[in-house]
mmCIF file of C-alpha atoms in Angstrom:
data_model
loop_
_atom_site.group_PDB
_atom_site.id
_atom_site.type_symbol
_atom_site.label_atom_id
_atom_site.label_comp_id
_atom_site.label_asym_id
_atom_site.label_seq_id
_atom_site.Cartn_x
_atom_site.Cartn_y
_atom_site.Cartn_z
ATOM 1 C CA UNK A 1 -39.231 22.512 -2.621
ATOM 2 C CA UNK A 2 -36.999 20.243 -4.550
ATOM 3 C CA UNK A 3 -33.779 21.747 -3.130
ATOM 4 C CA UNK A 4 -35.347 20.828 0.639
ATOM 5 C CA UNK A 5 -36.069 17.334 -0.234
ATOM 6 C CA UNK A 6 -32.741 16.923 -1.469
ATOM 7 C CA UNK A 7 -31.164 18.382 1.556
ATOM 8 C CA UNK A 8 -32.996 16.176 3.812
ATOM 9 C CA UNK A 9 -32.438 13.523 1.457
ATOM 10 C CA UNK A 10 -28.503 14.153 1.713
ATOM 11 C CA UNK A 11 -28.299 14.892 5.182
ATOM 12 C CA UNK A 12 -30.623 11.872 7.034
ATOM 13 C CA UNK A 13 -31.240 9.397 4.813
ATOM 14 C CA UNK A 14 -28.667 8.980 1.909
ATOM 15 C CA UNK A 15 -26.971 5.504 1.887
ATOM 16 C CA UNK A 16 -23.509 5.535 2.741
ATOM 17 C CA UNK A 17 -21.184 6.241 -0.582
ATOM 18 C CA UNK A 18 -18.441 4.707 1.804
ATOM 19 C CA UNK A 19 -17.945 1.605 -0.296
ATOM 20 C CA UNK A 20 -17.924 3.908 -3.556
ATOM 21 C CA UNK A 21 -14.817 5.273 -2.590
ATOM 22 C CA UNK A 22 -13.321 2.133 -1.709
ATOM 23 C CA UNK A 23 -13.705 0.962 -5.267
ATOM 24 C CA UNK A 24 -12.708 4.167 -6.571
ATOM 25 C CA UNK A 25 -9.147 3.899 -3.821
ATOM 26 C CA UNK A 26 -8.783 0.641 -5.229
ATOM 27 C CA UNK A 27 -9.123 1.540 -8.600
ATOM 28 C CA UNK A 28 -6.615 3.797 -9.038
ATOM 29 C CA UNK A 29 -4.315 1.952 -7.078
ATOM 30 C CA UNK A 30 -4.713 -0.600 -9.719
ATOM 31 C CA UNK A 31 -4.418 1.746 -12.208
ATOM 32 C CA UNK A 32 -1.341 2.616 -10.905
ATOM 33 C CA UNK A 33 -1.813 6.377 -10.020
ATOM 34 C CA UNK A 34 0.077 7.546 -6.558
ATOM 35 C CA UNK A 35 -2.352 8.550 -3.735
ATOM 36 C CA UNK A 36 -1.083 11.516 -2.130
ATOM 37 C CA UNK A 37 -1.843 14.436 0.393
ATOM 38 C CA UNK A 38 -1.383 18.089 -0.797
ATOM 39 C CA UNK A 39 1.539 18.517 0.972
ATOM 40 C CA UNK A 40 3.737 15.831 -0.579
ATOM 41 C CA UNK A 41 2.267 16.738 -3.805
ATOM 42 C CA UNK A 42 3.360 20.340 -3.353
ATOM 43 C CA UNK A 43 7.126 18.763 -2.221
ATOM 44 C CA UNK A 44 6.703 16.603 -5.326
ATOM 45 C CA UNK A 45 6.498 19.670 -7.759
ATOM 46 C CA UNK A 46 10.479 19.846 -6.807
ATOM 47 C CA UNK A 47 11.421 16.406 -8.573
ATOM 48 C CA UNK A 48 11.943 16.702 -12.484
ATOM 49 C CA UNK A 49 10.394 12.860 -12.924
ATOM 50 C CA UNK A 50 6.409 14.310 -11.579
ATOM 51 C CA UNK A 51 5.776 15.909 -14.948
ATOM 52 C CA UNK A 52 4.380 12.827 -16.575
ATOM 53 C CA UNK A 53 3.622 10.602 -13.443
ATOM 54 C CA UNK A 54 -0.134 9.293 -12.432
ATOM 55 C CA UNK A 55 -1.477 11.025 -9.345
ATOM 56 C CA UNK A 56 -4.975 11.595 -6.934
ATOM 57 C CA UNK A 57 -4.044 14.284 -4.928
ATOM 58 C CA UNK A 58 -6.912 13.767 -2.123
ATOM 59 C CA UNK A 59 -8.150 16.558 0.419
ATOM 60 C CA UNK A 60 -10.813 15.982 2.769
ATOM 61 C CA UNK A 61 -12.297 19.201 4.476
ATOM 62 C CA UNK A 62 -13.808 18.433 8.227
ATOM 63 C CA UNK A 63 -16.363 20.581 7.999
ATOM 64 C CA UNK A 64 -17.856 18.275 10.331
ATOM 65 C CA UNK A 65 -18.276 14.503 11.343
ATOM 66 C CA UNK A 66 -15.338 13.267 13.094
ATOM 67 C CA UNK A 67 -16.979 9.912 13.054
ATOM 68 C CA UNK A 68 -17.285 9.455 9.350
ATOM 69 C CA UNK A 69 -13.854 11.472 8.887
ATOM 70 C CA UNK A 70 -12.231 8.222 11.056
ATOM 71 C CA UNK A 71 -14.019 6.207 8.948
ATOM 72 C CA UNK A 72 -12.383 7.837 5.794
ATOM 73 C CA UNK A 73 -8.389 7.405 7.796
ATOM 74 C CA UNK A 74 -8.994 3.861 8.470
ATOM 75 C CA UNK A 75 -9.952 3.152 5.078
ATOM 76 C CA UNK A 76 -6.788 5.088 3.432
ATOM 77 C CA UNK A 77 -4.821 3.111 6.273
ATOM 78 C CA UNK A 78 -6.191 -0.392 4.368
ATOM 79 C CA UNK A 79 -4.887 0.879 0.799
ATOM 80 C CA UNK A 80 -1.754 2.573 1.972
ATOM 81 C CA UNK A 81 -2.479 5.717 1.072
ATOM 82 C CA UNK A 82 -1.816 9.050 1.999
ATOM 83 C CA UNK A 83 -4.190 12.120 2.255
ATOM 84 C CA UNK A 84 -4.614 15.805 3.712
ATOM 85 C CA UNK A 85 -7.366 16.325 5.947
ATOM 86 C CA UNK A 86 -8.390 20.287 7.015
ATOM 87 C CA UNK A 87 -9.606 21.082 10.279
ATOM 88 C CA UNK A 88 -11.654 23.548 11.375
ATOM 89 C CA UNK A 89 -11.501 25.343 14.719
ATOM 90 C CA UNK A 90 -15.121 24.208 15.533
ATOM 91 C CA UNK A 91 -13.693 19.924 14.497
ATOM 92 C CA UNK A 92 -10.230 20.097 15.993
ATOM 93 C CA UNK A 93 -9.337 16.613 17.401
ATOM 94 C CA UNK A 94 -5.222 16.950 18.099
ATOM 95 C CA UNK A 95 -5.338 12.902 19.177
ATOM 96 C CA UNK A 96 -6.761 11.888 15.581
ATOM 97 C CA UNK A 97 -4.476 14.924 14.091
ATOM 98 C CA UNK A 98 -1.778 13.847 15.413
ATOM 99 C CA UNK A 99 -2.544 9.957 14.429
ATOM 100 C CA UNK A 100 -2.993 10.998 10.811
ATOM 101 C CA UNK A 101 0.391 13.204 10.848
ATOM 102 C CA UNK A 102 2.275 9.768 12.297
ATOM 103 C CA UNK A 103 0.579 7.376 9.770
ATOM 104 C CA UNK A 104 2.234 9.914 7.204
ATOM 105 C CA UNK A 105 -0.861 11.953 6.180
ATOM 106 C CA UNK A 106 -1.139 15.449 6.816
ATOM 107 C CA UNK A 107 -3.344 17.346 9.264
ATOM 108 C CA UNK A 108 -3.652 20.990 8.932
ATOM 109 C CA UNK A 109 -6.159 23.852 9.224
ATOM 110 C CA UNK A 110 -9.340 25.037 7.318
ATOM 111 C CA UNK A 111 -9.187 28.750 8.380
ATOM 112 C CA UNK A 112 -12.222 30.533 7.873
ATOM 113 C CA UNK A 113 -11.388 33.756 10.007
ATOM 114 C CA UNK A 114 -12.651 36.570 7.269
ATOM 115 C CA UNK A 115 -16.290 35.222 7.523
ATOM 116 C CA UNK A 116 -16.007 35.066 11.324
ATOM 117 C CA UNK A 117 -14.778 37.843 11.738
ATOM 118 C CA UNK A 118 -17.805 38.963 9.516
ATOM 119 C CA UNK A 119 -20.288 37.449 11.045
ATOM 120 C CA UNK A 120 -19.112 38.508 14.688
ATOM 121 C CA UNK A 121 -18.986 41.930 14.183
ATOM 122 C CA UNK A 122 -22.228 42.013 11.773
ATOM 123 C CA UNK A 123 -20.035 43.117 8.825
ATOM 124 C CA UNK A 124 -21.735 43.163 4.968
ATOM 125 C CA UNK A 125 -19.979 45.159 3.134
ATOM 126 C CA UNK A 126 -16.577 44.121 1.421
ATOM 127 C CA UNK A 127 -14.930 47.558 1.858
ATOM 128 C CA UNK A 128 -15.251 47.534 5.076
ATOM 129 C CA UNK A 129 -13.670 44.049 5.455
ATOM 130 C CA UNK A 130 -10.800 45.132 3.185
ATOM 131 C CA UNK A 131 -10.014 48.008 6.259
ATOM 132 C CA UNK A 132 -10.221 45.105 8.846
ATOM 133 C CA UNK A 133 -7.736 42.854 7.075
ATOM 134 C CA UNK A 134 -4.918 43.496 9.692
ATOM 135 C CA UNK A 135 -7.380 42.498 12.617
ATOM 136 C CA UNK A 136 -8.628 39.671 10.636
ATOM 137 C CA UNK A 137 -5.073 38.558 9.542
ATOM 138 C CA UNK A 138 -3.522 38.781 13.772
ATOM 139 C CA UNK A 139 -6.594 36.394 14.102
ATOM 140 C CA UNK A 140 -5.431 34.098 11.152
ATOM 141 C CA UNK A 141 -1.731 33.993 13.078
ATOM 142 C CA UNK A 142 -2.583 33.603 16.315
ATOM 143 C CA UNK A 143 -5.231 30.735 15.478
ATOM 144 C CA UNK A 144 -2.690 28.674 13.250
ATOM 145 C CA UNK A 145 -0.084 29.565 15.810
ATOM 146 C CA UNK A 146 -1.974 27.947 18.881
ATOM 147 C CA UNK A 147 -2.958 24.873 16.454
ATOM 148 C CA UNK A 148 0.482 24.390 15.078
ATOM 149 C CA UNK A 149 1.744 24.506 18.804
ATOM 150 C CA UNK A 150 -0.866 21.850 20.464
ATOM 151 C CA UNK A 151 -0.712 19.539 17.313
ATOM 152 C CA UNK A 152 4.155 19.507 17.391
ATOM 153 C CA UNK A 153 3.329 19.291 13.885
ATOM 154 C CA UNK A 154 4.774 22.285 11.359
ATOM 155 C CA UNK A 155 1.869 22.995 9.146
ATOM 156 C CA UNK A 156 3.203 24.023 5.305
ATOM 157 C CA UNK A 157 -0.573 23.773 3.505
ATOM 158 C CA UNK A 158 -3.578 25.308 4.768
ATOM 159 C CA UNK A 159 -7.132 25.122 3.307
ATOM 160 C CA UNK A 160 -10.005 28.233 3.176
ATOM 161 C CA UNK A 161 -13.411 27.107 4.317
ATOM 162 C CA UNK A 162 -16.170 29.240 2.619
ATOM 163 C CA UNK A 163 -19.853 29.452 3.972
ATOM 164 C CA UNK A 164 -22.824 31.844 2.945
ATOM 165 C CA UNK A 165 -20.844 34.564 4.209
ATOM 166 C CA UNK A 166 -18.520 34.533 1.865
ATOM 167 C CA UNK A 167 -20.693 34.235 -1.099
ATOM 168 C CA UNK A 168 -22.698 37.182 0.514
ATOM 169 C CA UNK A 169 -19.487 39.602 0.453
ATOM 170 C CA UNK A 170 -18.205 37.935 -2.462
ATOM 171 C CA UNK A 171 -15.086 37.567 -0.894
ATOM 172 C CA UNK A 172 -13.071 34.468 -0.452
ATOM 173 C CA UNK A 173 -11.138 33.679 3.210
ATOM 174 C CA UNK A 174 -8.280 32.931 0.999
ATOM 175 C CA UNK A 175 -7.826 36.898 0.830
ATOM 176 C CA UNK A 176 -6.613 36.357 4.404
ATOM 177 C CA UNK A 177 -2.815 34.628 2.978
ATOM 178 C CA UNK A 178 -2.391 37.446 0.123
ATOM 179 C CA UNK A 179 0.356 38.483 2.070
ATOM 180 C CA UNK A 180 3.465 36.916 1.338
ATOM 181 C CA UNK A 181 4.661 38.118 5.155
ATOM 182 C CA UNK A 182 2.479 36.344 6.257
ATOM 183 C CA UNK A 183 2.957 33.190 4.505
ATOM 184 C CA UNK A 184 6.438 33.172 4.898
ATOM 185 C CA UNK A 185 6.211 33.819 8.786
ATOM 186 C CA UNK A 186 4.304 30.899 9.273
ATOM 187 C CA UNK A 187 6.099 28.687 7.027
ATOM 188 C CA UNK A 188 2.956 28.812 5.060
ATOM 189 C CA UNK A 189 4.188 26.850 1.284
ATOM 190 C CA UNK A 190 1.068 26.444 -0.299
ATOM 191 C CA UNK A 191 -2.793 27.250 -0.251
ATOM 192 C CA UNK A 192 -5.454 24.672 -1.560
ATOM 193 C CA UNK A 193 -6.460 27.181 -4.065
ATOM 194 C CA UNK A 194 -3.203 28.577 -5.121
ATOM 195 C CA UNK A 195 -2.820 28.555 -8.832
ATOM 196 C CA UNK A 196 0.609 26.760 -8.167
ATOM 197 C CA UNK A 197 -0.765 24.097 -7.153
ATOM 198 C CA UNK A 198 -4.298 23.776 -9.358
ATOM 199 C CA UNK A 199 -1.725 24.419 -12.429
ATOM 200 C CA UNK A 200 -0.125 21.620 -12.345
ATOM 201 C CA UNK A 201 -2.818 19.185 -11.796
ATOM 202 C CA UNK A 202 -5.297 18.087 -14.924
ATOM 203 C CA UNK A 203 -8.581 17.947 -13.210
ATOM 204 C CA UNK A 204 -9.979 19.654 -9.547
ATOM 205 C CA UNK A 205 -12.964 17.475 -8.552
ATOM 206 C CA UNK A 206 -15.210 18.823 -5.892
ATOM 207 C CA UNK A 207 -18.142 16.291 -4.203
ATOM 208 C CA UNK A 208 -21.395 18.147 -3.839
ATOM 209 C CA UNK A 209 -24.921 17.316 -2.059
ATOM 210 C CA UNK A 210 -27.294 15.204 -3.517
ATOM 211 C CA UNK A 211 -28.120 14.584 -6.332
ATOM 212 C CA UNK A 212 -24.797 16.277 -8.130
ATOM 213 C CA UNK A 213 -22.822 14.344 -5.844
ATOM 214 C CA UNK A 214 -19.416 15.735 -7.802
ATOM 215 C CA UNK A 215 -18.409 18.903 -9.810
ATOM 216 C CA UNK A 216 -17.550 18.274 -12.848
ATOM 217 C CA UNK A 217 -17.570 15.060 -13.158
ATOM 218 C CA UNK A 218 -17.650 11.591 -11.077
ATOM 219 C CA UNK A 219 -13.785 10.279 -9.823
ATOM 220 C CA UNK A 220 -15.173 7.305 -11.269
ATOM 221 C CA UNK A 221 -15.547 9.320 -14.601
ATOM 222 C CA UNK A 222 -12.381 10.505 -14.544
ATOM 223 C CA UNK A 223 -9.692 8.034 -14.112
ATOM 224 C CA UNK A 224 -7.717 6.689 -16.573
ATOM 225 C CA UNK A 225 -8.397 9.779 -18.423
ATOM 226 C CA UNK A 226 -6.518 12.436 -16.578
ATOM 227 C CA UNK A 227 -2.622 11.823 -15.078
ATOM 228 C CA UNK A 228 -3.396 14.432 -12.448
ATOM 229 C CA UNK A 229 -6.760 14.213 -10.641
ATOM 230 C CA UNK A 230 -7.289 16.576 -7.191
ATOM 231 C CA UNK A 231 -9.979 15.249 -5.556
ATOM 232 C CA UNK A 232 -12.191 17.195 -2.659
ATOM 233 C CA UNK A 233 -14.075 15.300 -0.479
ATOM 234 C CA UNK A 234 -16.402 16.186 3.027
ATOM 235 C CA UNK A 235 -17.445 13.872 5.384
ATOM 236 C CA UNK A 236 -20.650 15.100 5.056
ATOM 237 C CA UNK A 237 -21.442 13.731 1.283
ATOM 238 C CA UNK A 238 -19.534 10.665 2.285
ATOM 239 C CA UNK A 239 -22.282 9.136 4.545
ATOM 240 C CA UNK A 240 -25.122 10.762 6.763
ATOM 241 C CA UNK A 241 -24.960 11.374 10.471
ATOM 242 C CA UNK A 242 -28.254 12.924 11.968
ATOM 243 C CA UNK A 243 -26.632 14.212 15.090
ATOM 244 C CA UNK A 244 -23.998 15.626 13.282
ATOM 245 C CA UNK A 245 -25.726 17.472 10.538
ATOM 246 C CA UNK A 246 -28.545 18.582 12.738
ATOM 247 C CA UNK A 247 -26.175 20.400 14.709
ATOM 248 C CA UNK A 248 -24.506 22.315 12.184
ATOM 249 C CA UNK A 249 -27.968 23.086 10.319
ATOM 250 C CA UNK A 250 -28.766 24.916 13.433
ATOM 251 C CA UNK A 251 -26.192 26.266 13.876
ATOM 252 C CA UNK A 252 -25.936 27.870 10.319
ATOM 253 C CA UNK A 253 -29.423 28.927 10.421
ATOM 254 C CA UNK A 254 -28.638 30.676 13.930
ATOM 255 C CA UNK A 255 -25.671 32.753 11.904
ATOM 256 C CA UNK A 256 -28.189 33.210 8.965
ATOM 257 C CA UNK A 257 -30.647 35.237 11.217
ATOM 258 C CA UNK A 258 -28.210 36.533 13.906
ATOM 259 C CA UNK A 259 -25.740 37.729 11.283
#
C-alpha cells in the first residue's frame, strides 16, 4: 500500500525539486567542478590533464516530459553548462534536439529495441531473445540510422532504456551494442553503461521515485567529496506533470497485461 501512495505521491503531487538542482548546478560551479555531457567527457578521457580534474558528468534520460525536460535545458543554458539528454523513440522532438546539439549539449538516443521487440512479439524467455538478436540488432540500426539522419547530428553515445521487461528476462537492452560491428558502423564510441566510461568516474548517481529520491546517495551528499561525479537524472523525479505521467502509467499497465 505504501509503494502506491508513494507513486501517486511522486507522480501528481510532489513539489517541484526544480530549484534543488539549481542549487546543486550552482554549487558545483562554485566548487569549481566542470559540467559536462557524456560525450565530451568520453572525448576528454583523450587529454593526459583529466586524471585529477573536478567533473559532473550529467545525463538526463527523456523517458518522458518534454515540458519539464525544457525546463531542465533552459536552466543548464543560465549556468553555462553542458549536458547529454537521451531520447526515446516514443519523446523524439528533432526542433529541441537539434537546439540542445547547437547550444553545445548533446542529443542522442535511449534505444530500448530488445524489450520491444519482446513485448511485440510476446517473447519471455531469454534464449529465445538471444536467437532473435540479429532481428533485434537490424531494428537497433535502422532506428538510430533514421534518427541520426532527421536530427544532421552524428550521434557517438547512446543510452539503454530498461523497463519491466527487462528485469522480467533479466536481460539488459545494452546486449543489443555487444557487437563491436555494430558499434563501429554507426560510429557508436561509447555506451552509458560501458565500463570505460563508469571506470573512470568516482561516483554513478541515479535519482529514484519518492521517497529515495537518489541511489546511493544525494548530489548534494556528494560534492566536494568525489572529483568525478556521473549524475542520472529523469524528468519525471524532477517535477510532476499529471498529463504526462498518466499517460505513460497507462500505457505501461496496457504492456503489463497485453505482454
Amino acid at each position: 500500500m505504501n509503494s502506491v501512495l508513494n507513486r501517486l505521491y511522486s507522480d501528481y503531487v510532489m513539489p517541484s525539486r526544480m530549484a534543488e538542482f539549481e542549487r546543486f548546478l550552482k554549487t558545483a560551479q562554485d566548487l569549481g567542478y566542470a559540467q559536462m555531457s557524456v560525450r565530451q567527457f568520453v572525448d576528454s578521457l583523450r587529454q593526459p590533464h583529466c586524471a585529477n580534474r573536478k567533473v559532473i558528468i550529467h545525463r538526463h534520460d527523456i523517458d518522458s516530459d518534454l515540458r519539464t525536460t525544457r525546463k531542465l535545458f533552459q536552466l543548464e543554458k543560465k549556468y553555462n553548462i553542458r549536458s547529454s539528454y537521451y531520447f526515446r523513440l516514443s519523446t523524439l522532438d528533432f526542433a529541441l534536439m537539434r537546439d540542445i546539439e547547437d547550444y553545445g549539449s548533446e542529443a542522442s538516443y535511449h534505444y530500448e529495441e530488445l524489450s520491444t521487440y519482446a513485448k511485440r512479439h510476446k517473447i519471455r524467455d531469454a534464449a529465445a531473445i538471444h536467437e532473435r538478436m540479429p532481428e533485434i540488432r537490424e531494428e537497433f540500426v535502422a532506428n538510430f540510422r533514421r534518427i541520426e539522419n532527421r536530427l544532421g547530428t552524428r550521434m557517438n553515445t547512446v543510452a539503454s532504456h530498461g523497463d519491466f521487461v527487462n528485469r522480467k528476462l533479466k536481460l539488459r537492452n545494452t546486449e543489443i551494442l555487444n557487437d563491436p560491428t555494430l558499434r563501429a558502423d554507426c560510429g557508436i564510441v561509447c555506451e552509458s553503461y560501458d565500463a570505460a566510461l563508469l571506470d573512470n568516474t568516482d561516483l554513478y548517481i541515479g535519482d529514484r521515485p519518492y521517497p529515495q529520491n537518489y541511489y546511493p546517495t544525494s548530489p548534494a551528499a556528494a560534492i566536494g567529496k568525489y572529483n568525478k561525479i556521473y549524475l542520472l537524472t529523469h524528468p519525471r523525479q524532477c517535477e510532476t506533470n499529471w498529463r504526462e505521467n498518466t499517460k505513460e502509467n497507462l500505457s505501461r499497465l496496457y504492456e503489463h497485461l497485453t505482454w
